[in-house]
Amino acid sequence: MIARLRPLLLGALVVTVVGCTTAAPPLSPTAPSPLAASEPASTTSASTAAPSTAATSAPTAATADPAATTTAIPAAASGVTLIGSLKLEPFSGEPHADIAAYKNLAFVGKQIRLCPELGVDIIDISDPTQPEKLANAPFSPNTATEDMQALRIGERDVLVIGLQACEVGGKQGLDLVDITDPRQPQRLSLFETDADVHELNVTVTPDGRTLALLAMPFSEMRSADPAGHGGTGDLLIVDISDPAQPERVSEWGVLDEPQLGPDFFANAQQGAFPLVLLHSVRADATGTRLYLSYWDAGVLILDITDPAQPVYLGRTKYGPSDEGNAHSVAANSTGTLLVQADEDFDPTKTVLTSNAFGETYTINQVRFARPIVALDNQTLAGEVVFVGRGCPAGASEGTAQADAYAADPRGKIALIERGACGFDQKIARAQAAGAVGVILYGRAIGRSETILSQGSDTVVLPDDQTVKIAVPAVVVKPEVGQALRDAPGSVTVEVTMAERGWGHLRLFDITNPARPIALSTFATPNTRAPNSREGAIYSVHNAEIDGNLMYAAWYNDGVRVIDIADPTAPREVAAWTDEGAPEDAPEPLIWSVIPHNGVLLASDMHYGLYILKYMP
């Protein structure tokens, strides 16, 4: 989650749970170290767990419509119980973020939006019914620590933490912390980057190198030249084999990828929140393949047999009416099945139809313009005229003279090409000229035009006229805008609102990584409900695969347990929302859930840590 991604953002199945009972006395100073586990198991919601001994059914190419399995099948009886919990500070207000685990330790990160002045919580879960906080990892002021992973590197137990600057002076990069004594964590090094590390994954290559894989959203877009090239990619690969001296290995991004590039970057953006950025990264069990959750571009698959030279293999794709938003990803141990989590906080969508074409397109509203829902019948309809680029005089360098309008927009919807000046200036000028609405369409873009998509609802035009934007404005893909521009005769459009549901899961056969095959989708009943409860979030966030089961964190819909033995027909077998939660706990808002040492560890954004047990 990127700070809810807006404006950068109860379950239908009831389960029976047991209360939190004390099965063993709390850990005492003489108790065994929580790191004294027989195997150095490490689990994190942003990492690839060790291959499971339970074989996951190999997916086969699906011929049925994947949308045929979009709703959870209610479970007759749930096997999820709450067995332990720990309230973490600060309490409530959504300060807590991701969860990771290593041996008998759990770790809970701190979210960027609240920017709490605390490091990652280090928690002893030797007795899962009585979790005990041991310490906070070292931290830097004004810095968020949402994501982390722990593992053995050489003779040390090391916690790897992604850093995001949440206030001026905050750090961006990677913290490497020695947790060999978890009660006294010690910083080994601070690897600084030029962009926030939103999520990370750590993997070990076949030759024994330990690599940190960093997802840095917006890095490439913001550092590229105006043509979209030469930036630092959203993916950064760092060698942390010596955690005291991390070394950069390589970077990768879509703009400089020969098979993708600026045109792909522009055209892949879709839905109500159009972006192409790396949100999350996951390595496979071999340490040679990466799965990149690249928002509207889907999940991109890379080969890193040579980590210095990542090779693009293929990607999952969306249909024209899909929202997009590939947020996170998980894969089975054999590399044949991929689960993609699409995070979406808005269950409605904006759609456009026209006499210029037969398709219906999901489009994006300009956020500082008048919303469609504020219009009569929640509809923008009328004749469209192409006016050109539409920049007012002096709006930016190279626009000393106002762009001549190709047609009079008075009483009509102005179709405007992107470029040279900000959206707000184009919209304000069109409104001043009498337009009742604006449609903006893109071209092949790099850094400059993407940034120009931001703006203000109040604009001062060169003639000193102040315009308060009061007309609706939407953004469409280049091919849609060009079809409207080039259609013969009178062109009309209708822009309306429609229900689309919250974010959900998609399952793919990735036996051939160059051509992922869509198998099915999965959603809870609340995800597809036409009238969701006010204030609730029924989107999926993160998911994990363990053998034939998938565990998904679903915000207010809690924790879901899904049987994927047949990946063409995922079937919910259990769920937990809030049954048995402590009396002072707010309604659950689950960020992540991970299986670890026979239990499920869930991070709750308000409360902290929940420990659950699933019994088939």
Coordinates of C-alpha atoms in Angstrom, one line a residue:
M1 CA 0.0 0.0 0.0
I2 CA 1.4 3.5 -0.9
A3 CA -0.1 5.5 1.9
R4 CA -3.5 4.2 0.9
L5 CA -2.6 5.5 -2.6
R6 CA -5.3 8.1 -2.2
P7 CA -4.6 11.2 -2.3
L8 CA -1.2 10.1 -2.0
L9 CA -5.6 6.1 0.2
L10 CA -18.2 -7.3 8.2
G11 CA -17.0 -10.3 6.7
A12 CA -20.0 -12.4 5.5
L13 CA -18.4 -15.6 6.9
V14 CA -18.7 -16.0 10.7
V15 CA -16.2 -18.3 12.5
T16 CA -16.0 -19.7 16.0
V17 CA -12.8 -18.8 17.9
V18 CA -11.4 -19.6 21.3
G19 CA -10.3 -16.9 23.7
C20 CA -6.7 -16.0 24.4
T21 CA -5.7 -18.5 27.0
T22 CA -2.3 -18.9 28.7
A23 CA -0.8 -22.3 27.9
A24 CA 2.6 -21.5 29.2
P25 CA 4.2 -19.0 31.5
P26 CA 5.6 -15.8 29.9
L27 CA 9.2 -15.9 28.7
S28 CA 11.6 -15.3 31.5
P29 CA 15.1 -14.0 31.4
T30 CA 16.4 -17.5 31.8
A31 CA 14.2 -18.9 29.0
P32 CA 15.8 -20.1 25.8
S33 CA 16.6 -17.4 23.2
P34 CA 13.8 -16.9 20.7
L35 CA 16.4 -17.5 18.0
A36 CA 17.2 -20.9 19.3
A37 CA 15.2 -22.7 16.7
S38 CA 16.2 -26.0 15.0
E39 CA 15.9 -24.5 11.5
P40 CA 16.6 -20.9 10.5
A41 CA 13.1 -20.5 9.1
S42 CA 12.2 -17.1 7.7
T43 CA 8.9 -15.8 6.6
T44 CA 7.7 -12.4 5.4
S45 CA 4.7 -11.1 3.4
A46 CA 7.2 -9.7 1.0
S47 CA 9.4 -12.7 0.6
T48 CA 9.4 -16.2 -0.9
A49 CA 9.2 -18.9 1.8
A50 CA 11.2 -22.1 1.6
P51 CA 9.6 -24.6 -0.8
S52 CA 6.7 -26.4 0.8
T53 CA 6.7 -30.1 1.1
A54 CA 3.0 -30.1 0.1
A55 CA 2.8 -30.1 -3.7
T56 CA 0.7 -27.5 -5.3
S57 CA -1.3 -28.7 -8.3
A58 CA 0.3 -27.6 -11.5
P59 CA -2.1 -25.3 -13.3
T60 CA -3.3 -26.0 -16.8
A61 CA -4.3 -23.6 -19.5
A62 CA -7.9 -22.4 -18.8
T63 CA -10.4 -22.2 -21.5
A64 CA -13.3 -20.9 -19.3
D65 CA -13.8 -17.2 -18.6
P66 CA -11.6 -16.5 -15.5
A67 CA -14.3 -14.2 -14.2
A68 CA -16.5 -17.2 -13.6
T69 CA -14.9 -17.7 -10.2
T70 CA -15.0 -14.3 -8.7
T71 CA -16.8 -14.9 -5.4
A72 CA -15.9 -16.7 -2.3
I73 CA -17.7 -20.0 -1.6
P74 CA -19.0 -19.7 2.0
A75 CA -17.3 -22.2 4.3
A76 CA -19.6 -24.5 6.2
A77 CA -17.4 -24.2 9.3
S78 CA -14.2 -22.3 9.8
G79 CA -11.1 -23.6 11.3
V80 CA -9.5 -20.3 12.2
T81 CA -9.1 -19.3 15.8
L82 CA -7.3 -16.4 17.5
I83 CA -4.8 -17.8 20.0
G84 CA -2.7 -14.8 20.8
S85 CA -2.4 -11.0 20.4
L86 CA -0.1 -8.1 21.3
K87 CA -1.1 -4.4 21.4
L88 CA 1.7 -2.4 20.0
E89 CA 2.4 1.3 20.4
P90 CA 1.3 3.7 19.1
F91 CA -2.2 2.3 19.5
S92 CA -4.9 3.0 16.8
G93 CA -4.7 5.5 14.0
E94 CA -3.2 2.9 11.6
P95 CA 0.5 3.2 12.6
H96 CA 1.4 -0.5 11.9
A97 CA 2.4 -2.0 8.6
D98 CA 3.9 -5.3 7.3
I99 CA 4.8 -8.4 9.2
A100 CA 7.7 -10.8 8.9
A101 CA 9.0 -13.7 10.9
Y102 CA 12.2 -15.6 11.6
K103 CA 12.7 -18.5 13.9
N104 CA 10.8 -17.6 17.0
L105 CA 10.6 -13.9 16.2
A106 CA 8.0 -11.7 14.6
F107 CA 8.5 -8.2 13.2
V108 CA 5.9 -5.5 12.7
G109 CA 6.8 -2.4 10.6
K110 CA 5.6 1.2 10.9
Q111 CA 3.5 2.9 8.3
I112 CA 4.6 6.0 6.4
R113 CA 1.3 7.9 6.6
L114 CA 1.5 8.3 10.4
C115 CA 5.3 8.4 10.6
P116 CA 5.6 7.2 14.2
E117 CA 9.0 7.8 15.8
L118 CA 9.6 4.1 16.4
G119 CA 11.6 1.4 14.7
V120 CA 10.3 -2.1 13.7
D121 CA 8.9 -4.0 16.6
I122 CA 10.8 -7.2 17.5
I123 CA 8.6 -9.7 19.2
D124 CA 9.2 -13.1 20.8
I125 CA 6.6 -15.6 19.7
S126 CA 8.2 -18.7 21.3
D127 CA 4.8 -19.1 23.1
P128 CA 2.3 -17.9 20.4
T129 CA -0.4 -17.5 23.1
Q130 CA 1.8 -15.0 24.9
P131 CA 3.8 -12.9 22.4
E132 CA 6.3 -10.5 24.1
K133 CA 7.9 -7.4 22.7
L134 CA 11.6 -7.5 23.1
A135 CA 12.8 -4.3 21.5
N136 CA 12.5 -1.8 18.6
A137 CA 15.0 -1.9 15.8
P138 CA 17.2 1.2 15.5
F139 CA 15.5 3.9 13.4
S140 CA 16.1 7.3 11.9
P141 CA 13.9 10.3 12.7
N142 CA 11.2 11.2 10.2
T143 CA 11.5 7.8 8.6
A144 CA 8.9 5.0 8.0
T145 CA 9.9 1.3 8.2
E146 CA 7.0 -0.5 6.6
D147 CA 8.6 -3.6 5.2
M148 CA 11.4 -5.9 6.4
Q149 CA 12.8 -9.4 6.2
A150 CA 15.1 -11.4 8.5
L151 CA 17.6 -14.1 7.6
R152 CA 21.0 -15.6 8.5
I153 CA 23.9 -14.0 6.7
G154 CA 27.3 -15.5 7.6
E155 CA 27.6 -15.6 11.4
R156 CA 24.8 -13.1 12.0
D157 CA 21.0 -13.0 12.2
V158 CA 20.2 -9.9 10.1
L159 CA 17.0 -7.8 9.8
V160 CA 16.8 -6.0 6.5
I161 CA 14.5 -2.9 6.6
G162 CA 13.2 -0.7 3.8
L163 CA 13.3 3.1 4.6
Q164 CA 10.9 5.8 3.4
A165 CA 11.1 9.5 4.2
C166 CA 7.8 10.5 5.8
E167 CA 9.0 14.0 6.8
V168 CA 11.7 16.4 5.7
G169 CA 15.1 14.9 6.7
G170 CA 13.9 11.3 6.7
K171 CA 16.0 8.5 5.3
Q172 CA 15.5 6.6 2.1
G173 CA 17.1 3.3 1.5
L174 CA 18.0 0.1 3.5
D175 CA 18.8 -0.5 7.1
L176 CA 20.7 -3.6 8.0
V177 CA 20.4 -4.6 11.7
D178 CA 22.2 -7.3 13.6
I179 CA 19.5 -9.2 15.6
T180 CA 21.7 -12.1 16.8
D181 CA 20.7 -10.8 20.3
P182 CA 17.1 -9.6 19.5
R183 CA 16.9 -7.7 22.8
Q184 CA 19.8 -5.5 21.7
P185 CA 19.6 -5.0 18.0
Q186 CA 22.6 -3.2 16.5
R187 CA 22.7 -1.3 13.2
L188 CA 25.3 -2.7 10.8
S189 CA 24.9 -0.3 7.9
L190 CA 22.7 2.2 6.3
F191 CA 22.5 2.0 2.5
E192 CA 20.9 5.2 1.2
T193 CA 19.0 5.6 -2.1
D194 CA 17.5 8.5 -4.0
A195 CA 13.9 7.2 -3.6
D196 CA 11.8 5.6 -0.9
V197 CA 12.1 1.8 -0.6
H198 CA 8.4 1.0 -0.3
E199 CA 8.8 -2.8 -0.3
L200 CA 11.7 -5.3 -0.5
N201 CA 12.5 -8.9 -0.8
V202 CA 15.7 -10.8 0.1
T203 CA 16.9 -13.8 -1.9
V204 CA 20.0 -16.1 -2.1
T205 CA 21.3 -16.8 -5.5
P206 CA 22.6 -20.3 -6.6
D207 CA 26.2 -19.1 -6.1
G208 CA 25.4 -18.0 -2.5
R209 CA 25.1 -14.3 -2.9
T210 CA 22.5 -12.6 -0.7
L211 CA 20.6 -9.9 -2.6
A212 CA 18.2 -7.3 -1.4
L213 CA 15.6 -6.5 -4.1
L214 CA 14.2 -3.0 -3.6
A215 CA 10.9 -1.6 -4.9
M216 CA 11.2 2.2 -5.3
P217 CA 7.9 3.5 -6.8
F218 CA 8.2 6.6 -9.0
S219 CA 12.0 6.4 -9.0
E220 CA 12.4 6.0 -12.8
M221 CA 9.6 8.4 -13.7
R222 CA 11.1 11.2 -11.5
S223 CA 14.7 10.7 -12.5
A224 CA 14.2 10.2 -16.3
D225 CA 14.9 12.9 -18.8
P226 CA 11.9 14.5 -20.6
A227 CA 11.9 11.7 -23.2
G228 CA 11.6 9.2 -20.5
H229 CA 15.1 7.7 -20.5
G230 CA 18.2 7.6 -18.3
G231 CA 16.5 7.4 -15.0
T232 CA 17.1 5.1 -12.0
G233 CA 14.7 2.2 -12.4
D234 CA 12.0 1.4 -9.8
L235 CA 13.9 -1.9 -9.1
L236 CA 17.3 -1.7 -7.4
I237 CA 19.3 -4.8 -6.7
V238 CA 21.8 -4.6 -3.8
D239 CA 24.3 -7.2 -2.7
I240 CA 24.2 -7.6 1.1
S241 CA 26.3 -10.7 1.4
D242 CA 28.4 -8.5 3.7
P243 CA 25.7 -6.6 5.6
A244 CA 28.2 -4.1 6.9
Q245 CA 29.1 -3.1 3.4
P246 CA 26.2 -3.4 1.0
E247 CA 26.9 -2.8 -2.7
R248 CA 24.7 -1.8 -5.6
V249 CA 24.5 -4.4 -8.3
S250 CA 22.0 -3.1 -10.9
E251 CA 18.8 -1.2 -11.5
W252 CA 15.9 -1.9 -13.9
G253 CA 12.8 0.0 -15.0
V254 CA 10.2 -0.2 -17.8
L255 CA 11.2 3.1 -19.5
D256 CA 14.7 1.9 -20.4
E257 CA 13.6 -1.6 -21.1
P258 CA 13.9 -2.1 -24.9
Q259 CA 10.9 -4.3 -25.1
L260 CA 8.7 -1.8 -23.2
G261 CA 9.8 1.9 -23.1
P262 CA 7.9 5.2 -22.9
D263 CA 5.1 4.2 -25.2
F264 CA 4.3 1.2 -23.1
F265 CA 4.6 3.3 -19.9
A266 CA 1.9 5.7 -21.3
N267 CA -0.5 3.2 -22.8
A268 CA -0.5 0.7 -19.9
Q269 CA -2.0 3.3 -17.5
Q270 CA -5.7 2.8 -17.0
G271 CA -8.6 2.9 -14.6
A272 CA -9.4 5.4 -11.9
F273 CA -5.8 5.6 -10.6
P274 CA -3.6 5.3 -13.7
L275 CA 0.0 4.6 -12.9
V276 CA 2.9 2.5 -14.0
L277 CA 5.2 1.9 -11.0
L278 CA 6.9 -0.9 -9.2
H279 CA 5.0 -1.4 -5.9
S280 CA 6.3 -4.8 -4.8
V281 CA 9.0 -7.4 -5.7
R282 CA 9.2 -11.1 -5.1
A283 CA 11.9 -13.6 -5.9
D284 CA 11.2 -17.2 -6.7
A285 CA 12.6 -20.2 -4.7
T286 CA 15.7 -20.4 -6.9
G287 CA 16.8 -16.8 -6.6
T288 CA 16.9 -16.5 -10.4
R289 CA 13.5 -15.1 -11.3
L290 CA 11.7 -12.0 -10.1
Y291 CA 8.0 -11.1 -10.1
L292 CA 7.4 -7.3 -10.1
S293 CA 4.0 -5.9 -9.2
Y294 CA 3.9 -3.0 -11.6
W295 CA 0.5 -1.6 -10.9
D296 CA -1.4 -1.0 -14.2
A297 CA 1.3 -2.9 -16.2
G298 CA 0.4 -6.1 -14.3
V299 CA 3.1 -8.4 -12.9
L300 CA 6.3 -8.3 -14.9
I301 CA 8.6 -11.3 -14.8
L302 CA 12.4 -11.0 -15.0
D303 CA 15.3 -13.5 -15.2
I304 CA 18.2 -12.5 -12.8
T305 CA 20.5 -15.5 -13.5
D306 CA 23.0 -12.6 -13.9
P307 CA 21.8 -10.1 -11.3
A308 CA 23.8 -7.4 -13.0
Q309 CA 21.8 -7.8 -16.2
P310 CA 18.1 -8.5 -15.5
V311 CA 16.2 -9.9 -18.5
Y312 CA 12.5 -9.2 -19.2
L313 CA 10.5 -12.3 -19.9
G314 CA 6.8 -11.4 -19.9
R315 CA 3.9 -10.1 -17.9
T316 CA 0.3 -10.5 -16.8
K317 CA -2.2 -8.3 -18.6
Y318 CA -5.4 -6.4 -17.9
G319 CA -8.4 -6.0 -20.1
P320 CA -9.5 -2.5 -21.3
S321 CA -12.3 -2.3 -18.6
D322 CA -10.2 -3.5 -15.7
E323 CA -9.0 -1.1 -13.0
G324 CA -5.4 -2.4 -12.9
N325 CA -3.5 -1.9 -9.6
A326 CA -1.2 -5.0 -9.4
H327 CA -0.1 -4.4 -5.8
S328 CA 1.6 -7.6 -4.6
V329 CA 2.4 -11.1 -5.8
A330 CA 3.0 -14.6 -4.6
A331 CA 4.1 -17.7 -6.4
N332 CA 4.2 -21.4 -5.6
S333 CA 7.4 -23.2 -5.0
T334 CA 7.5 -24.8 -8.4
G335 CA 7.2 -21.6 -10.3
T336 CA 4.0 -22.6 -12.1
L337 CA 1.3 -20.6 -10.3
L338 CA 1.2 -16.9 -9.6
V339 CA -1.3 -15.0 -7.5
Q340 CA -1.6 -11.3 -8.1
A341 CA -3.3 -9.1 -5.6
D342 CA -5.0 -6.0 -7.1
E343 CA -5.5 -3.3 -4.5
D344 CA -8.4 -1.0 -5.1
F345 CA -10.0 1.3 -2.6
D346 CA -12.8 2.6 -4.8
P347 CA -15.6 0.1 -5.6
T348 CA -17.0 2.4 -8.3
K349 CA -15.6 3.2 -11.7
T350 CA -15.9 5.9 -14.3
V351 CA -16.8 4.6 -17.8
L352 CA -17.0 6.3 -21.2
T353 CA -19.0 5.3 -24.3
S354 CA -19.2 7.1 -27.6
N355 CA -20.7 6.9 -31.1
A356 CA -17.1 6.9 -32.3
F357 CA -16.5 3.3 -31.2
G358 CA -18.3 0.3 -29.8
E359 CA -16.2 -0.4 -26.7
T360 CA -16.8 0.9 -23.2
Y361 CA -13.7 2.2 -21.5
T362 CA -12.8 2.6 -17.8
I363 CA -11.3 6.1 -17.5
N364 CA -9.8 8.4 -14.9
Q365 CA -11.3 11.5 -13.4
V366 CA -9.1 14.5 -12.8
R367 CA -9.2 14.9 -9.1
F368 CA -9.2 18.6 -8.8
A369 CA -12.1 19.0 -11.3
R370 CA -15.8 18.6 -10.6
P371 CA -16.6 15.0 -9.9
I372 CA -19.0 13.1 -12.1
V373 CA -21.2 12.2 -9.2
A374 CA -21.9 15.9 -8.6
L375 CA -23.6 16.2 -12.0
D376 CA -27.2 15.7 -12.8
N377 CA -27.9 12.0 -13.1
Q378 CA -24.2 11.5 -12.4
T379 CA -23.5 11.8 -16.1
L380 CA -21.4 14.0 -18.4
A381 CA -22.9 13.8 -21.9
G382 CA -22.7 15.9 -25.0
E383 CA -20.9 16.7 -28.3
V384 CA -17.1 16.6 -28.3
V385 CA -14.9 19.0 -30.2
F386 CA -11.1 18.7 -30.6
V387 CA -9.4 22.0 -29.7
G388 CA -5.8 20.9 -29.9
R389 CA -3.1 21.2 -27.2
G390 CA -4.9 24.0 -25.5
C391 CA -2.2 25.8 -23.4
P392 CA -2.7 29.4 -22.5
A393 CA -0.1 31.9 -23.2
G394 CA 3.0 31.8 -21.0
A395 CA 1.8 28.6 -19.2
S396 CA 5.2 27.0 -19.5
E397 CA 8.4 27.4 -21.5
G398 CA 7.7 27.3 -25.2
T399 CA 4.2 28.6 -24.9
A400 CA 4.7 32.4 -25.1
Q401 CA 1.6 32.5 -27.3
A402 CA -1.6 30.7 -26.5
D403 CA -2.2 27.6 -28.5
A404 CA -4.9 28.4 -31.2
Y405 CA -8.1 26.5 -30.6
A406 CA -9.0 24.2 -33.6
A407 CA -12.7 24.6 -32.7
D408 CA -15.0 26.6 -30.4
P409 CA -15.7 24.5 -27.3
R410 CA -18.6 26.7 -26.0
G411 CA -21.4 24.5 -24.7
K412 CA -19.5 21.4 -25.7
I413 CA -16.9 19.0 -24.3
A414 CA -13.4 20.0 -25.2
L415 CA -11.0 17.3 -26.3
I416 CA -7.5 18.3 -25.5
E417 CA -4.1 16.7 -26.2
R418 CA -1.6 16.4 -23.3
G419 CA 1.7 18.3 -23.3
A420 CA 3.6 21.5 -22.7
C421 CA 1.5 22.8 -19.7
G422 CA -0.5 21.5 -16.8
F423 CA -3.9 19.8 -16.8
D424 CA -5.2 22.6 -14.6
Q425 CA -4.2 25.3 -17.1
K426 CA -5.8 23.4 -20.0
I427 CA -9.0 22.8 -18.1
A428 CA -9.3 26.4 -16.8
R429 CA -8.8 27.9 -20.2
A430 CA -11.4 25.6 -21.7
Q431 CA -13.9 26.4 -18.9
A432 CA -13.3 30.1 -19.5
A433 CA -14.0 29.6 -23.2
G434 CA -17.4 28.0 -22.3
A435 CA -16.7 24.3 -22.3
V436 CA -19.0 22.1 -20.2
G437 CA -16.4 19.4 -19.7
V438 CA -12.9 18.4 -20.7
I439 CA -11.4 15.1 -22.0
L440 CA -7.6 14.9 -22.0
Y441 CA -5.8 12.2 -23.9
G442 CA -2.2 11.1 -23.6
R443 CA 0.7 10.6 -25.9
A444 CA 4.0 8.7 -25.4
I445 CA 5.1 10.3 -22.2
G446 CA 8.1 10.4 -19.9
R447 CA 8.7 12.3 -16.7
S448 CA 7.5 15.8 -17.7
E449 CA 4.0 15.1 -18.9
T450 CA 3.3 12.6 -16.0
I451 CA 4.1 15.3 -13.5
L452 CA 1.9 17.8 -15.4
S453 CA -1.1 15.6 -14.6
Q454 CA -1.1 17.1 -11.2
G455 CA -2.7 20.5 -10.6
S456 CA -4.9 22.9 -8.6
D457 CA -8.6 23.7 -8.7
T458 CA -7.8 27.4 -8.9
V459 CA -5.8 28.8 -11.8
V460 CA -4.7 32.3 -12.7
L461 CA -4.7 32.7 -16.4
P462 CA -2.2 35.0 -18.2
D463 CA -4.9 37.8 -18.5
D464 CA -5.0 37.7 -14.7
Q465 CA -8.4 36.0 -14.8
T466 CA -8.8 33.6 -11.8
V467 CA -10.7 30.5 -12.7
K468 CA -12.1 28.1 -10.1
I469 CA -12.4 24.8 -11.9
A470 CA -16.1 23.8 -11.9
V471 CA -16.4 21.5 -14.9
P472 CA -15.7 17.8 -14.9
A473 CA -12.5 16.5 -16.6
V474 CA -11.4 13.0 -17.4
V475 CA -8.3 11.4 -18.9
V476 CA -8.4 8.7 -21.5
K477 CA -5.7 6.6 -23.3
P478 CA -4.1 7.9 -26.5
E479 CA -6.0 5.5 -28.7
V480 CA -9.4 6.6 -27.2
G481 CA -8.6 10.3 -27.6
Q482 CA -7.4 9.8 -31.2
A483 CA -10.5 7.8 -32.0
L484 CA -12.7 10.7 -30.7
R485 CA -10.5 13.2 -32.6
D486 CA -10.6 11.4 -35.9
A487 CA -14.1 10.1 -36.1
P488 CA -16.2 11.7 -38.9
G489 CA -19.3 13.8 -38.3
S490 CA -20.7 14.8 -34.9
V491 CA -19.0 12.9 -32.1
T492 CA -20.8 12.4 -28.8
V493 CA -19.8 10.8 -25.5
E494 CA -21.4 9.7 -22.3
V495 CA -19.4 9.5 -19.0
T496 CA -21.1 7.7 -16.1
M497 CA -20.4 6.0 -12.9
A498 CA -20.7 2.2 -12.4
E499 CA -20.0 -0.4 -9.7
R500 CA -16.9 -2.4 -10.1
G501 CA -16.2 -3.9 -6.7
W502 CA -13.1 -3.6 -4.6
G503 CA -9.6 -5.1 -5.3
H504 CA -9.4 -8.9 -5.6
L505 CA -7.0 -11.8 -6.5
R506 CA -6.1 -13.1 -9.9
L507 CA -4.5 -16.5 -10.5
F508 CA -2.2 -17.2 -13.5
D509 CA -0.4 -20.2 -15.0
I510 CA 3.2 -19.0 -15.4
T511 CA 4.6 -22.3 -16.7
N512 CA 5.7 -20.2 -19.7
P513 CA 6.7 -16.9 -18.1
A514 CA 6.6 -15.2 -21.5
R515 CA 2.8 -15.9 -21.8
P516 CA 1.1 -16.1 -18.4
I517 CA -2.4 -17.6 -18.7
A518 CA -5.3 -16.2 -16.6
L519 CA -6.9 -19.0 -14.7
S520 CA -9.4 -17.5 -12.3
T521 CA -10.2 -14.6 -9.9
F522 CA -11.2 -14.7 -6.3
A523 CA -13.1 -12.1 -4.2
T524 CA -15.0 -12.1 -0.9
P525 CA -18.7 -11.5 -0.9
N526 CA -18.1 -7.9 0.5
T527 CA -15.7 -7.2 -2.3
R528 CA -18.5 -7.6 -4.8
A529 CA -21.2 -6.1 -2.7
P530 CA -22.9 -3.2 -4.6
N531 CA -23.4 -1.1 -1.5
S532 CA -20.4 -1.5 0.8
R533 CA -20.6 -0.2 4.4
E534 CA -19.5 3.4 4.7
G535 CA -15.9 3.8 5.7
A536 CA -15.0 0.1 5.3
I537 CA -12.2 -1.2 3.0
Y538 CA -13.0 -4.5 1.3
S539 CA -10.0 -4.8 -0.9
V540 CA -7.3 -7.5 -0.8
H541 CA -3.9 -6.3 0.2
N542 CA -1.3 -9.1 0.4
A543 CA -1.5 -12.9 -0.1
E544 CA 0.8 -15.9 0.5
I545 CA 0.9 -19.4 -0.9
D546 CA 1.7 -22.4 1.2
G547 CA 1.2 -25.7 -0.6
N548 CA -2.4 -26.0 -1.7
L549 CA -3.6 -23.1 0.5
M550 CA -3.5 -19.4 0.1
Y551 CA -3.7 -16.9 3.0
A552 CA -4.9 -13.4 2.1
A553 CA -5.0 -10.2 4.1
W554 CA -8.2 -8.3 3.2
Y555 CA -8.3 -5.1 5.3
N556 CA -11.7 -5.0 7.0
D557 CA -12.6 -8.4 5.7
G558 CA -9.9 -9.9 7.9
V559 CA -7.9 -13.0 7.0
R560 CA -9.1 -15.4 4.4
V561 CA -8.0 -19.0 3.9
I562 CA -8.4 -20.2 0.3
D563 CA -8.0 -23.7 -1.2
I564 CA -6.1 -23.5 -4.5
A565 CA -5.6 -27.2 -5.2
D566 CA -7.6 -26.4 -8.4
P567 CA -6.3 -23.0 -9.3
T568 CA -9.1 -22.6 -11.9
A569 CA -11.6 -22.7 -9.0
P570 CA -10.2 -21.2 -5.8
R571 CA -12.4 -22.1 -2.8
E572 CA -12.6 -20.3 0.5
V573 CA -12.3 -22.8 3.4
A574 CA -12.1 -20.5 6.4
A575 CA -12.0 -16.8 7.5
W576 CA -11.4 -14.6 10.5
T577 CA -12.6 -11.1 10.9
D578 CA -12.7 -10.1 14.6
E579 CA -14.0 -13.1 16.6
G580 CA -12.3 -13.3 20.0
A581 CA -10.4 -10.1 19.5
P582 CA -9.5 -8.1 22.7
E583 CA -12.2 -5.8 24.0
D584 CA -10.2 -2.7 23.4
A585 CA -9.2 -3.7 19.8
P586 CA -10.7 -1.5 17.0
E587 CA -12.3 -3.2 14.1
P588 CA -9.5 -5.3 12.4
L589 CA -7.7 -3.7 9.5
I590 CA -5.3 -6.4 8.3
W591 CA -2.2 -5.4 6.4
S592 CA -0.6 -8.9 5.9
V593 CA -0.9 -12.5 7.1
I594 CA 1.9 -15.1 6.8
P595 CA 2.1 -18.8 7.8
H596 CA 5.0 -19.5 10.1
N597 CA 5.8 -22.5 12.3
G598 CA 2.3 -23.8 12.3
V599 CA 0.5 -20.5 13.0
L600 CA -0.7 -17.5 11.1
L601 CA 0.8 -14.1 12.0
A602 CA -1.3 -11.1 11.0
S603 CA -0.4 -7.4 11.3
D604 CA -3.3 -5.2 12.2
M605 CA -2.9 -1.5 11.3
H606 CA -4.6 -0.3 14.5
Y607 CA -3.8 -3.0 17.1
G608 CA -0.5 -4.6 16.2
L609 CA -0.2 -8.4 16.1
Y610 CA -2.7 -11.2 16.0
I611 CA -1.7 -14.8 16.1
L612 CA -4.2 -17.3 14.5
K613 CA -4.4 -21.0 14.2
Y614 CA -5.9 -22.7 11.1
M615 CA -7.1 -26.3 11.6
P616 CA -8.5 -28.0 8.5

